[in-house]
């Protein structure tokens, strides 16, 4: 019953050539004028202020041009006027859903430049908190995707279950959204009393929540009809556009920086499965993130069992001066590959930092992906790519 | 190919006080060493491009190569089609000139932001001008990656565009164009990405002031008032003044 | 006609006035009841939250009434390029069709505004009036989103008129009358293979018809999984985007009033309407009071089904929706009619 | 225990029905309260006696939202016969919570432990100017500062000054 997308032409970027295909497709001789529709910047389907200028022929999209920059805070300029502790407070505002995971690569870069190594307990707690912020982002996505496709209820389940995880992060770091808990050389504080057992009960709840989402959304035939075969990203074109993370793994690319890239934190001592899906459509992206949420729960349980004791802060001078040099650190953030290229000239702050955020490239494939697609499918594809505006605009 | 680790020309004026924390460099294995996959990649890249490679270097296990200006697109083609580096991470720009002190040279206006050294030093593979474009490409299966750098002529500001090779470079180049002013030849439509259409000036250049900090007086400027008419000795200068530099 | 003249003999005109007054009050009241119980309380509990608690003290019963008043005093904005008269008329047309449906629904042995012989046929014919109102609203608001919403609504409502009718034809054949009182009577007196303790509610024999009717009603009311015209995440509010204040209140009443009307038709046709099985031997006088309560209970059950589906499912794309209507529902409807006819003759 | 796979369409209905019967999770805020964890960063409290007007917090605040004014005073020597001590006294210590991003750098950088975190969060104002809390108000927050909670097993307990 689900009509698949029309056969997309071999990759090219000239919409003019596509226009004839759209007409031939519709078999409409009379030349109807195109309608320019503005999706956003105030629109419920764009997670924030993304504006999509769409040229429609009837309900079918001929060309889509995302307009971004409404949330541009100019991080790369701000960073040049701040010291390292001040920057950690800033960068966890880039991808504000998994904010702890933003701080880790930058602190890792500073520690590499200074030749400082955070003690094992700090590494373990950092990995736990990164995986917890991944769980909180994905649980929200599992509910949010249902909302974009029309089902109101999963969104509330998503927020309800995510609340437990966010409370856990707040109990440790003090901040629900902006933990600012990383310091060069370790962490600001240790875990509060009874936190480990509390985390185990919460992980049990998240595990059950995943089953609920499996039945309510992933198993629903209407959801299949709306997402299967919609917005297919071929692996080689996805990689050429820099799409990373679950979006690329959903197209069958078995690539996860936690396992493959340069070793960071304690992912090397964990055994976890990298989930991929052959189809590369919106359903595959939902399915991959659902499995990755479960995988993260298992990983945090392993980490909690193997949590070493000991100090959480290495010996680091009070005023941090990072020696001269350049370093590139990349990590597997919930949204994809996040990396910092830090140029330092030996001052208390970096000379220049290139922030490679995942959603920027994930969204740059939209003009290619949205050609010949129905309007409701545009919303499905936007939801399945799962980008955060702060991540796009920096 | 000179294998140079980052040594800035000449010692900076005040001796680099070796803070206790930096682990003793020599004993630990060289942190920049390339694992064999990257070393082999670097070797293959060099014999593919031959003379086009001006300089190579490595930083923390990542090879960096500076290529000639007119070979930039060919380097991309080599990376994508011969070396199989199919994933484009980013394309970005850098301005090596140190930022002029805000509010002229009286200094002390804002000591909360870091004080960068004043002379211009270039990164690992050096640069012949103030501007450079650097990009990173990786392989999604071989988990190797390489960073390429190219110089941008200061008065011509021209760079070859990577869009025909990596379509993903489209947005990255638009951002670098509006932030630094480099014109990418062969780019389908260089127009503003982040900044509003009528925006003049290139914000990420070092000489572009951060207005928000110029407008508001720095709350840290005020000092404890000296005793009225008392015999406060000159030595009781507020301790904070020299500590912050 | 003189049904309502208990003690005093009141003229023809006054009964008509009373009846219209009752109808004018029923529709907003049912919209409030339905909206409150299902949209506010049931939906929130299904989403593990409480819903309004403070307004009106006990469980926030005053919430929708308060909303109604809020809408009334809100400014009634009309877009600059809007087609003023059509923009103003659109909500009226949509609500009128709701009022008209209530004319034929029987709530008791002789409690009905007009007992038409072609009752069912009339009800469904009138319910398709709202399509015109929706198109008028979409076109007149000079807004791309509302235009898209209106065109989707037009295609959808027309496509689902057919399954709606076909579902009813089965019942009409079995009850061999289109008069709603007749159908209610047939169900209460009928018997299934001799056992008449439960009467013969057509939901048992006409289950396919009931399922078909519920799906088509869901589409007629533009409720999920068929709420493309008012897709919040795509078209924000579909054809209602530009409406605010009192006019939006009309749309709100229209939406929930029609939901109540369709639930009433479904209850009357498939669940035996106001009547309890004849074999229980209740007197007509008593039924005159018990009837409306029974009808209300059955309507709430059917409405529960509708809203339960609405809060659980995602939304279909319109081409899938059209394919569902033309390729699946209509063939099933025709088969159902053929089967009923054969059984009718064979019995 | 893989239960027989109901078609998703029916299974979904089951879930919403079950949730309807379970109690809701809403906390009705003004009547019921859910107090934040002890480490929550709600508001910054100032212990005036510890403050020596060293300006470190004002200088390291990324948002530039701490305004301090102080003056020097003569104080009798601690031990008799000693020289008079010149001490800095705080005149004005304002934190502008309209600008503050609750990063906590000031609390950390203060060498004399004059600033503390308190999980208190109910200080919303109708007028934004009132978000500039002066010295007196910051002192009031001191009572709401909780005792530092014990750490998890395996944590190295270092001296925690109040």
CSV table of C-alpha atoms in Angstrom, one decimal, chain B:
chain,number,residue,atom,x,y,z
B,1,UNK,CA,60.0,16.2,3.2
B,2,UNK,CA,61.1,17.9,6.5
B,3,UNK,CA,59.6,16.2,9.4
B,4,UNK,CA,59.3,19.1,11.7
B,5,UNK,CA,57.4,19.1,15.0
B,6,UNK,CA,55.9,22.4,16.0
B,7,UNK,CA,58.9,24.6,17.0
B,8,UNK,CA,58.1,28.3,16.9
B,9,UNK,CA,61.0,30.4,15.6
B,10,UNK,CA,62.9,31.8,18.6
B,11,UNK,CA,62.0,31.5,22.2
B,12,UNK,CA,59.1,33.8,23.3
B,13,UNK,CA,60.3,36.7,25.4
B,14,UNK,CA,59.4,35.5,28.9
B,15,UNK,CA,61.0,32.1,29.5
B,16,UNK,CA,58.4,29.4,29.2
B,17,UNK,CA,58.2,28.5,32.9
B,18,UNK,CA,57.9,24.7,32.8
B,19,UNK,CA,54.8,24.2,34.9
B,20,UNK,CA,55.0,21.0,36.9
B,21,UNK,CA,52.1,19.5,35.1
B,22,UNK,CA,53.5,19.0,31.6
B,23,UNK,CA,54.7,15.4,31.7
B,24,UNK,CA,58.4,15.3,30.8
B,25,UNK,CA,58.2,15.1,27.0
B,26,UNK,CA,61.3,13.1,26.2
B,27,UNK,CA,60.6,10.0,28.3
B,28,UNK,CA,57.1,9.5,27.0
B,29,UNK,CA,56.9,8.1,23.4
B,30,UNK,CA,56.6,10.9,20.8
B,31,UNK,CA,52.8,11.6,21.0
B,32,UNK,CA,52.8,12.7,17.4
B,33,UNK,CA,54.0,9.4,16.0
B,34,UNK,CA,51.9,8.1,13.1
B,35,UNK,CA,50.6,4.6,13.3
B,36,UNK,CA,51.5,2.5,10.3
B,37,UNK,CA,48.1,2.9,8.5
B,38,UNK,CA,48.5,6.7,8.5
B,39,UNK,CA,52.2,6.5,7.6
B,40,UNK,CA,51.4,4.3,4.6
B,41,UNK,CA,48.6,6.7,3.6
B,42,UNK,CA,50.9,9.6,3.8
B,43,UNK,CA,53.5,7.8,1.6
B,44,UNK,CA,50.9,6.9,-1.0
B,45,UNK,CA,49.6,10.5,-1.0
B,46,UNK,CA,53.1,11.8,-1.6
B,47,UNK,CA,54.0,9.7,-4.5
B,48,UNK,CA,50.6,10.4,-6.1
B,49,UNK,CA,51.1,14.2,-5.9
B,50,UNK,CA,54.9,14.3,-6.0
B,51,UNK,CA,56.1,17.9,-6.4
B,52,UNK,CA,52.7,19.3,-5.4
B,53,UNK,CA,53.4,18.5,-1.8
B,54,UNK,CA,55.2,21.5,-0.2
B,55,UNK,CA,55.5,20.3,3.4
B,56,UNK,CA,54.2,17.5,5.6
B,57,UNK,CA,53.9,17.2,9.3
B,58,UNK,CA,52.1,15.2,12.0
B,59,UNK,CA,50.2,16.2,15.1
B,60,UNK,CA,49.1,13.6,17.6
B,61,UNK,CA,48.9,10.7,15.1
B,62,UNK,CA,47.3,12.7,12.3
B,63,UNK,CA,49.3,13.4,9.1
B,64,UNK,CA,49.1,17.0,7.8
B,65,UNK,CA,50.1,18.0,4.2
B,66,UNK,CA,50.5,21.4,2.7
B,67,UNK,CA,49.8,21.3,-1.1
B,68,UNK,CA,50.5,23.8,-3.8
B,69,UNK,CA,47.8,26.4,-4.5
B,70,UNK,CA,47.0,25.1,-8.1
B,71,UNK,CA,47.0,21.5,-7.0
B,72,UNK,CA,44.2,21.8,-4.4
B,73,UNK,CA,41.4,20.2,-6.4
B,74,UNK,CA,43.7,17.5,-7.8
B,75,UNK,CA,44.7,16.7,-4.2
B,76,UNK,CA,41.0,16.2,-3.4
B,77,UNK,CA,40.5,14.0,-6.5
B,78,UNK,CA,43.5,11.9,-5.4
B,79,UNK,CA,42.1,11.6,-1.9
B,80,UNK,CA,38.6,10.6,-3.0
B,81,UNK,CA,39.2,8.4,-6.0
B,82,UNK,CA,42.7,6.9,-5.5
B,83,UNK,CA,43.1,6.8,-1.7
B,84,UNK,CA,39.4,6.0,-1.1
B,85,UNK,CA,39.0,8.7,1.5
B,86,UNK,CA,35.3,9.1,0.8
B,87,UNK,CA,34.2,11.0,3.9
B,88,UNK,CA,34.6,14.8,3.9
B,89,UNK,CA,34.9,16.1,7.5
B,90,UNK,CA,35.2,19.8,6.8
B,91,UNK,CA,36.8,22.7,4.9
B,92,UNK,CA,37.8,25.7,6.9
B,93,UNK,CA,40.0,28.8,6.9
B,94,UNK,CA,42.6,30.3,9.3
B,95,UNK,CA,44.1,33.8,9.7
B,96,UNK,CA,47.6,33.5,11.2
B,97,UNK,CA,48.0,37.2,12.0
B,98,UNK,CA,47.8,37.8,15.8
B,99,UNK,CA,44.8,40.0,16.7
B,100,UNK,CA,45.6,43.6,17.4
B,101,UNK,CA,45.1,44.6,21.1
B,102,UNK,CA,41.6,45.9,21.6
B,103,UNK,CA,41.4,49.6,22.6
B,104,UNK,CA,44.8,50.4,21.3
B,105,UNK,CA,48.0,49.6,23.3
B,106,UNK,CA,47.2,51.0,26.7
B,107,UNK,CA,46.4,47.4,27.5
B,108,UNK,CA,44.8,46.4,30.7
B,109,UNK,CA,41.4,47.1,29.3
B,110,UNK,CA,40.3,43.5,29.4
B,111,UNK,CA,42.6,41.0,31.1
B,112,UNK,CA,40.1,38.3,31.3
B,113,UNK,CA,40.6,37.2,27.7
B,114,UNK,CA,43.9,35.4,26.9
B,115,UNK,CA,46.9,37.4,25.8
B,116,UNK,CA,48.2,35.9,22.5
B,117,UNK,CA,51.9,36.2,21.6
B,118,UNK,CA,52.3,39.2,19.3
B,119,UNK,CA,54.7,37.8,16.6
B,120,UNK,CA,53.2,35.7,13.8
B,121,UNK,CA,54.0,32.1,14.0
B,122,UNK,CA,52.7,29.5,11.5
B,123,UNK,CA,51.4,26.0,12.4
B,124,UNK,CA,53.0,22.7,11.8
B,125,UNK,CA,53.4,22.8,8.1
B,126,UNK,CA,54.0,26.6,8.0
B,127,UNK,CA,52.5,29.0,5.6
B,128,UNK,CA,53.7,31.6,3.1
B,129,UNK,CA,51.0,34.1,3.9
B,130,UNK,CA,48.5,35.2,6.5
B,131,UNK,CA,45.7,33.1,5.2
B,132,UNK,CA,45.3,29.4,4.8
B,133,UNK,CA,42.5,26.9,4.0
B,134,UNK,CA,42.6,23.5,5.7
B,135,UNK,CA,40.4,20.5,5.2
B,136,UNK,CA,40.1,17.0,6.5
B,137,UNK,CA,39.0,13.9,4.6
B,138,UNK,CA,38.6,10.4,6.1
B,139,UNK,CA,37.8,6.9,5.0
B,140,UNK,CA,34.6,5.4,6.4
B,141,UNK,CA,36.1,1.8,6.3
B,142,UNK,CA,39.8,2.1,6.7
B,143,UNK,CA,39.5,4.5,9.7
B,144,UNK,CA,42.4,6.6,8.5
B,145,UNK,CA,42.2,10.4,7.8
B,146,UNK,CA,44.4,13.2,6.5
B,147,UNK,CA,44.4,17.0,6.9
B,148,UNK,CA,45.3,19.1,3.8
B,149,UNK,CA,46.4,22.7,4.0
B,150,UNK,CA,46.8,25.2,1.2
B,151,UNK,CA,48.0,28.8,1.3
B,152,UNK,CA,45.8,31.6,0.1
B,153,UNK,CA,47.4,34.5,-1.7
B,154,UNK,CA,46.8,37.6,0.4
B,155,UNK,CA,45.8,40.0,-2.3
B,156,UNK,CA,44.1,37.5,-4.7
B,157,UNK,CA,42.3,35.4,-2.1
B,158,UNK,CA,41.6,32.6,-4.6
B,159,UNK,CA,41.2,28.9,-3.8
B,160,UNK,CA,40.0,26.1,-6.0
B,161,UNK,CA,36.7,24.8,-4.9
B,162,UNK,CA,36.2,21.2,-3.9
B,163,UNK,CA,32.5,21.0,-4.8
B,164,UNK,CA,32.9,19.0,-8.0
B,165,UNK,CA,34.8,16.3,-6.0
B,166,UNK,CA,33.0,16.4,-2.7
B,167,UNK,CA,29.5,18.0,-3.0
B,168,UNK,CA,29.4,18.3,0.8
B,169,UNK,CA,32.1,21.0,0.6
B,170,UNK,CA,29.4,23.4,-0.8
B,171,UNK,CA,28.3,24.8,2.6
B,172,UNK,CA,31.7,24.6,4.2
B,173,UNK,CA,33.1,26.8,1.4
B,174,UNK,CA,30.2,29.2,1.6
B,175,UNK,CA,30.9,29.6,5.4
B,176,UNK,CA,34.7,30.1,4.8
B,177,UNK,CA,34.0,32.6,2.0
B,178,UNK,CA,31.7,34.8,4.3
B,179,UNK,CA,34.0,34.4,7.3
B,180,UNK,CA,37.4,35.0,5.7
B,181,UNK,CA,36.7,36.4,2.2
B,182,UNK,CA,38.4,33.6,0.2
B,183,UNK,CA,36.8,33.2,-3.2
B,184,UNK,CA,36.3,29.6,-4.2
B,185,UNK,CA,36.6,29.2,-8.0
B,186,UNK,CA,34.2,26.6,-9.4
B,187,UNK,CA,31.7,26.9,-6.5
B,188,UNK,CA,28.1,26.9,-7.9
B,189,UNK,CA,26.7,29.8,-5.7
B,190,UNK,CA,28.9,31.6,-3.3
B,191,UNK,CA,26.3,33.4,-1.1
B,192,UNK,CA,25.9,34.1,2.6
B,193,UNK,CA,25.2,31.0,4.8
B,194,UNK,CA,25.2,32.3,8.3
B,195,UNK,CA,25.3,36.1,8.1
B,196,UNK,CA,22.5,38.2,6.8
B,197,UNK,CA,22.7,39.1,3.1
B,198,UNK,CA,23.8,42.7,3.5
B,199,UNK,CA,26.6,41.9,5.9
B,200,UNK,CA,30.0,43.6,5.0
B,201,UNK,CA,33.3,42.5,6.5
B,202,UNK,CA,34.6,39.1,7.3
B,203,UNK,CA,34.1,38.4,11.1
B,204,UNK,CA,36.7,35.6,11.6
B,205,UNK,CA,39.6,37.7,10.4
B,206,UNK,CA,41.7,38.6,13.4
B,207,UNK,CA,41.5,42.3,12.8
B,208,UNK,CA,37.6,42.2,13.0
B,209,UNK,CA,36.8,43.4,16.5
B,210,UNK,CA,34.4,41.5,18.8
B,211,UNK,CA,31.9,44.4,19.2
B,212,UNK,CA,30.1,43.0,22.2
B,213,UNK,CA,33.3,43.4,24.3
B,214,UNK,CA,34.2,46.8,23.0
B,215,UNK,CA,30.8,48.3,23.8
B,216,UNK,CA,30.4,47.3,27.4
B,217,UNK,CA,33.1,48.5,30.0
B,218,UNK,CA,34.8,45.5,31.6
B,219,UNK,CA,33.5,45.1,35.2
B,220,UNK,CA,36.9,43.8,36.2
B,221,UNK,CA,38.4,47.2,35.4
B,222,UNK,CA,37.5,48.8,38.8
B,223,UNK,CA,40.0,48.4,41.5
B,224,UNK,CA,39.8,48.8,45.3
B,225,UNK,CA,39.8,52.6,46.0
B,226,UNK,CA,43.0,53.7,47.8
B,227,UNK,CA,42.5,55.0,51.3
B,228,UNK,CA,41.3,58.6,51.1
B,229,UNK,CA,44.5,60.7,51.8
B,230,UNK,CA,45.9,57.9,53.9
B,231,UNK,CA,49.6,56.9,53.7
B,232,UNK,CA,48.8,53.9,51.5
B,233,UNK,CA,52.3,52.9,50.3
B,234,UNK,CA,52.7,52.6,46.5
B,235,UNK,CA,53.5,48.9,47.1
B,236,UNK,CA,49.8,48.3,48.0
B,237,UNK,CA,49.1,48.2,44.3
B,238,UNK,CA,46.1,45.8,43.9
B,239,UNK,CA,47.6,42.4,43.7
B,240,UNK,CA,45.3,41.6,40.8
B,241,UNK,CA,46.9,43.8,38.2
B,242,UNK,CA,50.0,41.7,37.3
B,243,UNK,CA,48.5,38.3,38.3
B,244,UNK,CA,46.0,38.4,35.4
B,245,UNK,CA,48.6,38.7,32.5
